[in-house]
Coordinates of C-alpha atoms and ligand atoms in Angstrom, one line a residue:
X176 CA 0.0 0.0 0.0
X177 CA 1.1 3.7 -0.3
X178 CA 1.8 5.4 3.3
X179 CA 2.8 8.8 3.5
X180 CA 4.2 9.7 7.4
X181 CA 3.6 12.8 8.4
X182 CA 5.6 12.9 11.5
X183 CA 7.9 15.8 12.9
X184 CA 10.2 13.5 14.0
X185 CA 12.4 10.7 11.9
X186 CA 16.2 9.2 12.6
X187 CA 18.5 10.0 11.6
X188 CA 17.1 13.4 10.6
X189 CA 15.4 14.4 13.5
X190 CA 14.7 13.4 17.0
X191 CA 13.7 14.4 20.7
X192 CA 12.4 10.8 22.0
X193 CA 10.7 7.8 20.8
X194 CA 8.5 9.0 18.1
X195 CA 12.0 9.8 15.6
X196 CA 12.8 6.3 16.4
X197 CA 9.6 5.0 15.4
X198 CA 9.3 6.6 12.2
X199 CA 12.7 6.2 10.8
X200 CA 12.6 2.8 11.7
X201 CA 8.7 1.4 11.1
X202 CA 8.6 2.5 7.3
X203 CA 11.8 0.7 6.5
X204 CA 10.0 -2.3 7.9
X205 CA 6.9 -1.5 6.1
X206 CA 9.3 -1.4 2.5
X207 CA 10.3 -4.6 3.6
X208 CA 6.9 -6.3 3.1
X209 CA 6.1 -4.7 0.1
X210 CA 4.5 -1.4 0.9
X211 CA 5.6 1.8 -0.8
X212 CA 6.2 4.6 2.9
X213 CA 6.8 8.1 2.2
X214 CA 7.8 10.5 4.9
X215 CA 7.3 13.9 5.1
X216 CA 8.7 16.1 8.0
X217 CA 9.7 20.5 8.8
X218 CA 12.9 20.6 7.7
X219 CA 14.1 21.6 11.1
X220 CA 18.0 22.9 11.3
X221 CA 18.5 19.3 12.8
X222 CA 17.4 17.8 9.5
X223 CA 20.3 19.5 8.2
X224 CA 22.8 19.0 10.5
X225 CA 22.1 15.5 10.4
X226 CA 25.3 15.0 7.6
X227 CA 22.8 13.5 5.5
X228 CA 22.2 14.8 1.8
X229 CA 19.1 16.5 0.9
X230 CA 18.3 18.1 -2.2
X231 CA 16.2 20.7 -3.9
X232 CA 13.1 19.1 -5.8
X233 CA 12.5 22.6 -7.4
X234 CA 8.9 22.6 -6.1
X235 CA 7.3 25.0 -3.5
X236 CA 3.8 24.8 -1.9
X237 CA 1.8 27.8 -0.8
X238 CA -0.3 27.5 1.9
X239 CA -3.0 30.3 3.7
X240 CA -2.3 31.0 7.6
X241 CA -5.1 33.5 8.6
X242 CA -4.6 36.2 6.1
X243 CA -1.2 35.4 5.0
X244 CA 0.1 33.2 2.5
X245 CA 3.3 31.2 3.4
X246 CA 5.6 29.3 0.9
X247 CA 7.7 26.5 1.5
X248 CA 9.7 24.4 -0.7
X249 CA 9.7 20.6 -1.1
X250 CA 13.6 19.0 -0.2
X251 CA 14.3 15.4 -1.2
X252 CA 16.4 12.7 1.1
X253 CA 16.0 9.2 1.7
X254 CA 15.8 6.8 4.9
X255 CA 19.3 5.2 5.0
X256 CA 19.7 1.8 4.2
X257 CA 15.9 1.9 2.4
X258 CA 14.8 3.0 -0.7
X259 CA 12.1 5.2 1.6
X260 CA 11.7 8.9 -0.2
X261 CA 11.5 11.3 2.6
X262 CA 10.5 14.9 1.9
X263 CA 10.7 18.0 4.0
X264 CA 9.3 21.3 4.0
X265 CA 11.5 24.0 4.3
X266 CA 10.5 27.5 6.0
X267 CA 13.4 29.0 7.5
X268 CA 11.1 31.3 9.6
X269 CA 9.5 28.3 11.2
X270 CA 12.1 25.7 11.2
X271 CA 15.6 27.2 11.7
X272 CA 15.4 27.0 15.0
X273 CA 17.9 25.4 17.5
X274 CA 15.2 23.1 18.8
X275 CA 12.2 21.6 17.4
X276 CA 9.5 22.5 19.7
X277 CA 10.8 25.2 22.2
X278 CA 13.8 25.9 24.2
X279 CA 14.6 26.5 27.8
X280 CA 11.9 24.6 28.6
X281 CA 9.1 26.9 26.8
X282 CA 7.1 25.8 23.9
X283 CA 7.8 28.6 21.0
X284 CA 4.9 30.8 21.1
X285 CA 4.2 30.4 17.3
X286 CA 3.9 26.8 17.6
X287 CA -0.2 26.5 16.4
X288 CA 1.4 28.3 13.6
X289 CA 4.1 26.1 12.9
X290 CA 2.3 23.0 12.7
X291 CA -0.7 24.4 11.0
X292 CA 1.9 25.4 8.2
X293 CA 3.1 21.7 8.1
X294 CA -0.2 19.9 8.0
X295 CA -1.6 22.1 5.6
X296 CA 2.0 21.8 3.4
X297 CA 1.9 18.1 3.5
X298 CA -1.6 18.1 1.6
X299 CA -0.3 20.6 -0.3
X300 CA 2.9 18.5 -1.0
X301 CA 0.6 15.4 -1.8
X302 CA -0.6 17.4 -5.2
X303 CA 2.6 19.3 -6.1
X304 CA 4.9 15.9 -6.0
X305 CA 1.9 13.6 -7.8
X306 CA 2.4 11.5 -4.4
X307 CA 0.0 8.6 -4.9
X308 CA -1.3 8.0 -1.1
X309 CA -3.8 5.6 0.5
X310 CA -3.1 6.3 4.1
X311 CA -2.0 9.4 5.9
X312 CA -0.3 8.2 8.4
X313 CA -0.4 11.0 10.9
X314 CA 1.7 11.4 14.3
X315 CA 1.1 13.3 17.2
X316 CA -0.4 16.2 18.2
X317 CA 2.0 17.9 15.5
X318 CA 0.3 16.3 12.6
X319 CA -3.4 16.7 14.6
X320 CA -4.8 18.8 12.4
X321 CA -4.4 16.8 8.8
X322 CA -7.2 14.2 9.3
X323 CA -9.7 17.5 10.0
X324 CA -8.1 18.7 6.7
X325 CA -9.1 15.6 5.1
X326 CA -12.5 15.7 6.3
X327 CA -13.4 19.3 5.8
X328 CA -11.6 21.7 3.4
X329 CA -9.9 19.4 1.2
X330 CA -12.6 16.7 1.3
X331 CA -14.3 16.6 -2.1
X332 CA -10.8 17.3 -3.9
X333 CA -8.9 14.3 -5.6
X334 CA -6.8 13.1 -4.6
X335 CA -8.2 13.8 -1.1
X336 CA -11.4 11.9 -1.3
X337 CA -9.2 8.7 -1.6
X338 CA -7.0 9.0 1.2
X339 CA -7.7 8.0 4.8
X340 CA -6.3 8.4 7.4
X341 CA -4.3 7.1 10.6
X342 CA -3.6 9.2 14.1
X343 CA -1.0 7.4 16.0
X344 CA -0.9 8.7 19.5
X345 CA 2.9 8.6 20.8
X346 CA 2.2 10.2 24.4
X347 CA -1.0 11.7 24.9
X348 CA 0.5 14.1 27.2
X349 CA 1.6 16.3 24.6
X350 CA -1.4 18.2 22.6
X351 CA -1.2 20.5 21.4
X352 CA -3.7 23.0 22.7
X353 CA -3.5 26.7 21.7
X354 CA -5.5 30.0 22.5
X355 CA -9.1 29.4 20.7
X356 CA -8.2 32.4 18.5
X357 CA -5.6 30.6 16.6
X358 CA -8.8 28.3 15.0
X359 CA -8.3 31.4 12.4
X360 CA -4.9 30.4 11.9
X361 CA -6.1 26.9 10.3
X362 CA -9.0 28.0 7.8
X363 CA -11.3 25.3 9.1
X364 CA -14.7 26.4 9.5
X365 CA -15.3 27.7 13.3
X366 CA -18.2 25.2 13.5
X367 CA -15.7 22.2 14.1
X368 CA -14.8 24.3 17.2
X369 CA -17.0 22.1 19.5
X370 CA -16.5 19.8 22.1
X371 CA -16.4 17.0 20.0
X372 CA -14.1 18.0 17.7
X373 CA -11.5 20.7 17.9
X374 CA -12.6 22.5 21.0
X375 CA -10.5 21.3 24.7
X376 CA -11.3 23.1 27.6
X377 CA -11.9 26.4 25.5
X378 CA -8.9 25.8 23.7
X379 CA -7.9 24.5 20.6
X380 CA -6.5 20.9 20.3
X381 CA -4.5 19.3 18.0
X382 CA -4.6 15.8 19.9
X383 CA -8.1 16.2 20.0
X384 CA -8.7 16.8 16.5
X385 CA -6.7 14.1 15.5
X386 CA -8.6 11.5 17.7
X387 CA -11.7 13.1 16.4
X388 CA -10.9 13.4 12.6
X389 CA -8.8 10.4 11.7
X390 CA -10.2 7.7 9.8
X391 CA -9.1 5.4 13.0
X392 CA -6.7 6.0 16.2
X393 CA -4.2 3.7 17.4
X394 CA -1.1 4.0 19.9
X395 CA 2.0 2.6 21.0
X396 CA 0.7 -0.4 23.2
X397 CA -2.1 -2.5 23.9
X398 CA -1.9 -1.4 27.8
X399 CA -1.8 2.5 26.3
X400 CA -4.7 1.3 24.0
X401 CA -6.6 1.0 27.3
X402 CA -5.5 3.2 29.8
X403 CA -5.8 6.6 28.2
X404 CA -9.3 5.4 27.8
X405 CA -9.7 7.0 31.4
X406 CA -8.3 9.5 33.9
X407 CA -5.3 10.0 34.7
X408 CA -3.8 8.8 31.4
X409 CA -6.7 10.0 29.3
X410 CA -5.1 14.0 30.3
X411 CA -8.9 15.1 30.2
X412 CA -9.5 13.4 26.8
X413 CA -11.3 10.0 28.0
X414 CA -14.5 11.3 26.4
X415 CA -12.8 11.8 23.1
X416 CA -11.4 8.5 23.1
X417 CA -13.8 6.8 24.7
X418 CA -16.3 8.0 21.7
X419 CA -13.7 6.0 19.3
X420 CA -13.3 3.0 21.6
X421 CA -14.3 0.6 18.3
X422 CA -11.4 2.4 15.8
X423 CA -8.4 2.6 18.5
X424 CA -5.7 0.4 18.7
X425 CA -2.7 -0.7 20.4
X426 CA 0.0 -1.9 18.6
X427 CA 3.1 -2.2 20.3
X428 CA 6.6 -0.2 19.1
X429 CA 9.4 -2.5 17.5
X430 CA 13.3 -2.0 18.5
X431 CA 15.1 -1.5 15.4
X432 CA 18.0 -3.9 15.6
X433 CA 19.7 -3.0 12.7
X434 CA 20.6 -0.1 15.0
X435 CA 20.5 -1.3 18.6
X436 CA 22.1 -4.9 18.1
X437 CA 25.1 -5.6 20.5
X438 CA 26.6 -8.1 17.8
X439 CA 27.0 -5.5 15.4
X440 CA 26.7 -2.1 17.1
X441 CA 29.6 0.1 15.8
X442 CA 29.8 2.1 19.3
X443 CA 31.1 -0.8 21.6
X444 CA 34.5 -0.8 19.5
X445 CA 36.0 -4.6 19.8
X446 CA 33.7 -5.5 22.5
X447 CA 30.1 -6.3 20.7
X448 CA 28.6 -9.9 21.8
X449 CA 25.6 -12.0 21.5
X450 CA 24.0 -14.6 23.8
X451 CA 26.3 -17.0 22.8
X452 CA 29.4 -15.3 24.5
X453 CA 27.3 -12.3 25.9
X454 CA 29.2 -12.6 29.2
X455 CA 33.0 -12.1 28.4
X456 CA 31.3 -9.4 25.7
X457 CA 29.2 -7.4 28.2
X458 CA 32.3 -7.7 31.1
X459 CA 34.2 -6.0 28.7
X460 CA 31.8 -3.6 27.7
X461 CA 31.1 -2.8 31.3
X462 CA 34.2 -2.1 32.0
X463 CA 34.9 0.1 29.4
X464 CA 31.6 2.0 30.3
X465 CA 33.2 3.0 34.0
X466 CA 36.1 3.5 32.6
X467 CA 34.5 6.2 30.5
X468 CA 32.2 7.9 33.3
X469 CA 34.8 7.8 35.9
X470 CA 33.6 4.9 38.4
X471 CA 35.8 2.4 39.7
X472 CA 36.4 -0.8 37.2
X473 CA 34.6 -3.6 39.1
X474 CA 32.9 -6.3 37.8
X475 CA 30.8 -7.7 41.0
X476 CA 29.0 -3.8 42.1
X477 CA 25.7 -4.1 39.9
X478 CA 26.1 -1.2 37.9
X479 CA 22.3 0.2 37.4
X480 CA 21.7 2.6 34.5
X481 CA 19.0 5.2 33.4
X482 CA 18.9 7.1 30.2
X483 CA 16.0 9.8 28.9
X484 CA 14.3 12.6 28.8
X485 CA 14.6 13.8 33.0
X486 CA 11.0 14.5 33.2
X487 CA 8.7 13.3 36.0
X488 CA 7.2 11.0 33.3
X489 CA 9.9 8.8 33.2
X490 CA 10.1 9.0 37.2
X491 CA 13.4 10.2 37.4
X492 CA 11.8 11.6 41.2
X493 CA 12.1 8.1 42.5
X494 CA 15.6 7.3 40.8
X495 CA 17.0 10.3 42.5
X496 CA 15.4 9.5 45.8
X497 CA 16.4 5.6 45.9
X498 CA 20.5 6.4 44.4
X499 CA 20.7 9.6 47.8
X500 CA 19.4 6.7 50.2
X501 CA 21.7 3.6 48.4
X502 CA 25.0 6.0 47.8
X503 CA 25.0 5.6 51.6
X504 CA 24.5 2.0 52.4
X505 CA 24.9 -0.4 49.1
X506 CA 28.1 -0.5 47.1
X507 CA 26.2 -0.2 43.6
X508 CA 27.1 1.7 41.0
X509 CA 24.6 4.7 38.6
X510 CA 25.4 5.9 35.6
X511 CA 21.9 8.5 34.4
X512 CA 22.5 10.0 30.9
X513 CA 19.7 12.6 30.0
X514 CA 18.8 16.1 29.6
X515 CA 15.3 17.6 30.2
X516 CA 13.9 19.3 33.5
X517 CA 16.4 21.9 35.2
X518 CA 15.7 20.4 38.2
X519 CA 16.6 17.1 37.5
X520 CA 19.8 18.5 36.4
X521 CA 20.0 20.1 39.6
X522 CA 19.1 17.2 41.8
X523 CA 21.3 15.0 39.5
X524 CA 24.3 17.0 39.4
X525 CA 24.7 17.2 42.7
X526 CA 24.4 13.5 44.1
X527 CA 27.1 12.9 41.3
X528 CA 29.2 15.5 42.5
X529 CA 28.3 13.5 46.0
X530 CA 29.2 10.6 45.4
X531 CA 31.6 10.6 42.4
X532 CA 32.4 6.6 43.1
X533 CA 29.4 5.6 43.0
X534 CA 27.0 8.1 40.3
X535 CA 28.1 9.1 37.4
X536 CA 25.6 11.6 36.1
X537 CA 26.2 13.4 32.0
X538 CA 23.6 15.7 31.2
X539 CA 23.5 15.6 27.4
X540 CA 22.1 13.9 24.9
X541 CA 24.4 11.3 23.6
X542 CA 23.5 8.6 21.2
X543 CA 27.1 6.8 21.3
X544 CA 26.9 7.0 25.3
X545 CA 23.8 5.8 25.0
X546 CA 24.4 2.5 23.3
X547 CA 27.7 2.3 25.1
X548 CA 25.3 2.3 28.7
X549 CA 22.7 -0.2 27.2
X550 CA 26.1 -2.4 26.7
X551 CA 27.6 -2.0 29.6
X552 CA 24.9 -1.6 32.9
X553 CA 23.6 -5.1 34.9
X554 CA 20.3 -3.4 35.1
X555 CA 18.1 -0.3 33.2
X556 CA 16.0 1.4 34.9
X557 CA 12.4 2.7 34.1
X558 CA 10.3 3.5 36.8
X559 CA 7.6 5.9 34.8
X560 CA 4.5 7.3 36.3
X561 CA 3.6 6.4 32.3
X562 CA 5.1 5.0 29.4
X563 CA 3.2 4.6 26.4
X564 CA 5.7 2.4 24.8
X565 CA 8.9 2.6 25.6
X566 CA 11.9 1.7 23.7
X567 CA 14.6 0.9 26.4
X568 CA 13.6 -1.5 27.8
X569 CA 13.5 -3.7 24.5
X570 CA 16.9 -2.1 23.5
X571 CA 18.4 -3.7 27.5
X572 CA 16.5 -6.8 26.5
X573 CA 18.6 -7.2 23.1
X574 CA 21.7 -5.9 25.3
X575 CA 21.2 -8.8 28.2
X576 CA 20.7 -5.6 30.7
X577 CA 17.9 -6.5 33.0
X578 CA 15.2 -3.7 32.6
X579 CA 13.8 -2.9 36.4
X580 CA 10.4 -1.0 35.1
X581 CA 6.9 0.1 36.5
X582 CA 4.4 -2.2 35.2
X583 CA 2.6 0.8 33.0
X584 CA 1.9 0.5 29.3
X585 CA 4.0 -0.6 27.2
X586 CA 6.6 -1.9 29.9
X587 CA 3.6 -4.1 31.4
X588 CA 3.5 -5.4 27.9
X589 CA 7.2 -6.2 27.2
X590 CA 9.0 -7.2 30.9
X591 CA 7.9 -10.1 32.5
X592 CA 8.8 -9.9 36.4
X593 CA 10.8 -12.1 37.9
X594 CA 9.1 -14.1 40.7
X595 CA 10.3 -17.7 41.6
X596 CA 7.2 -19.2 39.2
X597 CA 8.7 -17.2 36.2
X598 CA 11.9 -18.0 37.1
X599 CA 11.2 -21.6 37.4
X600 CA 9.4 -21.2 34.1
X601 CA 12.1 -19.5 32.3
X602 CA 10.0 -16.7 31.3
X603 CA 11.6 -14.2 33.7
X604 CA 13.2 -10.9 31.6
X605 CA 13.0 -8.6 34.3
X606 CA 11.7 -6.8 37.3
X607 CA 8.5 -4.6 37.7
X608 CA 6.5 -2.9 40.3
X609 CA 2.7 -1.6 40.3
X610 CA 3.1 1.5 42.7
X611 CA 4.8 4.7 41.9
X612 CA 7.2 5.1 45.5
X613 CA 10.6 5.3 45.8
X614 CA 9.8 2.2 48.3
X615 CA 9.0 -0.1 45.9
X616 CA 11.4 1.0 43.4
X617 CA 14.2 0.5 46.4
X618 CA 12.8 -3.5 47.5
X619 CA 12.5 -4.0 43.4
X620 CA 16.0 -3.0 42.9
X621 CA 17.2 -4.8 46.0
X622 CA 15.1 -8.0 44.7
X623 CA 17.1 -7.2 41.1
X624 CA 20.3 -7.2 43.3
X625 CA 19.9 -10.2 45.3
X626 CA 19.4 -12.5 42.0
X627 CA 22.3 -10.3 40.4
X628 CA 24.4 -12.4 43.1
X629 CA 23.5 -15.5 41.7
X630 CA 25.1 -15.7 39.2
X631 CA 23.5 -19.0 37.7
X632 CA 20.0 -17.7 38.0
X633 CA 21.2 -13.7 36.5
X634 CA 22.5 -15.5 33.7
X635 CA 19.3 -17.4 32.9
X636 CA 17.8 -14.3 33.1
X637 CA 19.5 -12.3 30.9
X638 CA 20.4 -15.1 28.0
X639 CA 16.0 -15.2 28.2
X640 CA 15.7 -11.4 27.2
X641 CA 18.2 -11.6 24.9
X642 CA 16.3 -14.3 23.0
X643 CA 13.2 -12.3 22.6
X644 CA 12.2 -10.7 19.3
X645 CA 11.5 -7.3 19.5
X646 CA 11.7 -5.8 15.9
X647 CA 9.7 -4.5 13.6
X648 CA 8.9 -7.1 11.7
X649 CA 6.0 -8.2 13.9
X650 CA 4.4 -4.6 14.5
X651 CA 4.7 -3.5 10.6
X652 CA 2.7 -6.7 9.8
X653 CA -0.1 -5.6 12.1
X654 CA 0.4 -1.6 11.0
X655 CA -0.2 -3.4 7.2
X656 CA -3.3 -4.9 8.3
X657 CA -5.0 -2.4 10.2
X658 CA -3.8 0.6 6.7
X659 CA -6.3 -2.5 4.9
X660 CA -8.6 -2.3 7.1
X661 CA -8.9 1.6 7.6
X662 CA -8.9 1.8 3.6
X663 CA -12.1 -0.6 3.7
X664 CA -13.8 1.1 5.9
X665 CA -13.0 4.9 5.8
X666 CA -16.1 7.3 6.1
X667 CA -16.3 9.1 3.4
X668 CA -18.1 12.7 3.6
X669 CA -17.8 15.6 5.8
X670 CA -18.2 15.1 9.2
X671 CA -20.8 17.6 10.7
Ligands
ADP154 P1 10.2 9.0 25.0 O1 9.9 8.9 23.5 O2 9.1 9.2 25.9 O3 11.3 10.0 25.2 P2 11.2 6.3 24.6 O4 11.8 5.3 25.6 O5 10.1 5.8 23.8 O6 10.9 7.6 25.4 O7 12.4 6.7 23.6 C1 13.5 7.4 24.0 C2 14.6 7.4 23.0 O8 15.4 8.5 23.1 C3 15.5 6.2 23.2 O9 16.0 5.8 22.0 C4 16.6 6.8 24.1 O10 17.8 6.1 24.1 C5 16.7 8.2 23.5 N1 17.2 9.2 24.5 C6 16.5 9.9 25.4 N2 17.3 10.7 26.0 C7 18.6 10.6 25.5 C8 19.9 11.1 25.8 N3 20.0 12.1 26.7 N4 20.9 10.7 25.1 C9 20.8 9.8 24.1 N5 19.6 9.2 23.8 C10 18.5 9.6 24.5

């Protein structure tokens, strides 16, 4: 089938969290069984700075914000390793920024603008390039507005009347919503400014309108699927989903091991491994890794690992809480890589600069350090509040590093916890918790550390993650099936 991705996120080009990784990696999957993915995305400064060649198709789209009209032009690149055309739209004034949403922890002010620009330019793209399209595949609250596009002003146009489309939701968190006024921004007629379209909280919502509008809604996980279907996870928006219950659906992210694969990942140097020699591999690997963040080079301290966006998502409030109470009275070793919430720089920063034997704390963003952690640490830790998907932990599982997670989401989905019936079993990958307190994170960690002791039954446990398949290959099949089924059965006609 023909997908187009309109996403404002794609590796390599550009990326602040999971949603890059899924669409650089999901449409290369998709080629491989025989469908024909497009992206389009801004043409952020990242884009560009991503080494990557990009060049000029020659064609420009004009598109009406409010009063104005805004041009863009149309660039050309590909997804590496793929045959996958991926197009941006450049507009300097938009996109040539140092960040993609906002900086200093601020959202840019023009942001309704930005994104209205983009969803309108990727329709406008779908004409001026002759793309042939069955499903708009549309992604986050950035890409909200496209399906009400569909649906309203470009509706009885061809190409239009023949596309559906697809709203994935990556973290419902993030939507979008903008000062009412800005509905004048998007040219849609005000009378989709209800509550059961565009209209949150006397706002406007991108999120919403993508729930609302799109042909069907999925996300990241079957447990996402059915906990944003009320509060807290819903964020307000439990009636919106709710009233789509039939066409949402949770299918669950891939890794993509042609980039996080320990036998062949070009960051661990001489040192990559497998199951079948995974523990002189990962010793080395190990070592290297506190070598490199300045802890002492021991192989019996557990050395426990964290690495994201510090947000109180991703529960960085409990990790900080349970490394100040262990720096005192265990002999494990931290290593946290993230950037995000000043505070969390703060309160990370200083416990490094604490305990400098036992926490090693970088605050960047750091894709080498990255792998070179999911290598080298015993154990990953994810203790989020939420997680719609989640990546890491399926990259730790690959990397035979025990993945200590809250059971929320997509990491209830993916870890199975080790108690002495799944350990007997031999289905044991990992450890996880139900309640969100530094308590139980401490007696899951200390449960994590007692096994890591044995070494017979911490080996059984990691050789079982390691033997799990986590790609893509099982996730595009059921993205093809459900494009079939949204192409059956799209409404047609304006929604009123
Ligand atoms: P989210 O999308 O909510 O941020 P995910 O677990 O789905 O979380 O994906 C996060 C991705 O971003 C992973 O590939 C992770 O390794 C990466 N990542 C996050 N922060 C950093 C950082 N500081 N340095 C390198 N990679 C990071």
């Amino acid at each position: 089938m023909n997908i187009l991705f309109a996403t404002a996120e794609a590796v390599p080009f550009a990326k602040t969290g999971g949603l890059g990784d899924v669409c650089g990696s999901l449409p290369r999957e998709l080629a491989k069984l025989g469908h024909r993915p497009v992206l389009i995305l801004p043409a952020f400064r990242q884009v560009f700075e991503s080494g990557i060649e990009i060049e000029s198709t020659g064609i420009s789209v004009e598109v009406p914000i409010g009063q104005k009209r805004v041009q863009g032009k149309l660039l050309r690149s590909q997804l590496p390793n793929s045959e996958v055309p991926v197009y941006f739209v450049e507009q300097a004034d938009y996109y040539d920024r140092p960040q993609l949403y906002g900086e200093n922890s601020e959202d840019y002010r023009d942001n309704c603008e930005r994104f209205t620009f983009f969803s309108r330019a990727v329709l406008e793209a779908i004409v001026a390039l002759e793309l042939e399209v069955e499903v708009l595949h549309c992604h986050d609250w950035c890409a909200g507005l496209i399906p009400a596009y569909l649906k309203t002003l470009y509706n009885e146009r061809p190409p239009f009347d023949q596309i559906a489309s697809l709203y994935t939701i990556h973290n419902l968190a993030f939507q979008g919503n903008f000062w009412h006024w800005d509905m004048a921004l998007t040219g849609i007629d005000w009378k989709h400014f209800n509550w059961r379209q565009m209209e949150f909280y006397g706002n406007l919502s991108f999120m919403k309108t993508g729930i609302a509008f799109a042909d069907a809604v999925s996300t990241v996980s079957p447990t996402y699927a059915l906990e944003i279907m009320n509060p807290p996870l819903s964020c307000g928006l439990e009636g919106a989903l709710q009233h789509r219950r039939e066409d949402l659906f949770g299918i669950l992210n891939g890794a993509d091991y042609a980039d996080w694969n320990p036998a062949t990942d070009s960051f661990l140097g001489d040192n990559c491994y497998d199951v079948s020699n995974y523990e002189t591999g990962k010793a080395a690997c190990k070592a290297a890794l506190q070598s490199e963040v300045g802890l002492p080079i021991d192989p019996d301290k557990p050395l426990l690992a964290a690495v994201g966006r510090l947000a109180d998502q991703k529960g960085f409030d409990l990790i900080a809480r349970v490394m100040q109470q262990w720096a005192e009275q265990s002999d494990a070793q931290w290593v946290i890589l993230g950037t995000g919430d000043p505070k969390y720089h703060q309160v990370l920063g200083q416990l490094a600069a604490d305990h400098p034997e036992k926490i090693a704390v970088r605050l960047e963003f750091s894709n080498e350090l990255a792998h070179r952690i999911e290598a080298g640490a015993d154990m990953f830790l994810m203790p989020s509040q939420y997680e719609p998907c989640g990546l890491n932990q399926l990259y730790s599982l690959k990397y035979g590093t025990v993945p200590v997670v809250r059971a929320t989401g997509g990491l209830a989905d993916t870890v199975v916890d080790a108690t002495p019936q799944t350990l007997d079993q031999g289905s044991a990958t990992g450890f996880s918790f139900a309640e969100y307190t530094s308590l139980a994170l401490s007696e899951t960690l200390s449960r994590a550390c007692s096994l890591f002791a044995d070494k017979p039954a911490w080996q059984q446990l990691v050789k079982t993650g390691m033997k799990q398949d986590w790609s893509w290959k099982t996730s595009a099949q059921k993205y093809g099936e459900l494009y079939k089924q949204i192409v059956e059965h799209a409404r047609r006609g304006v929604l009123q």
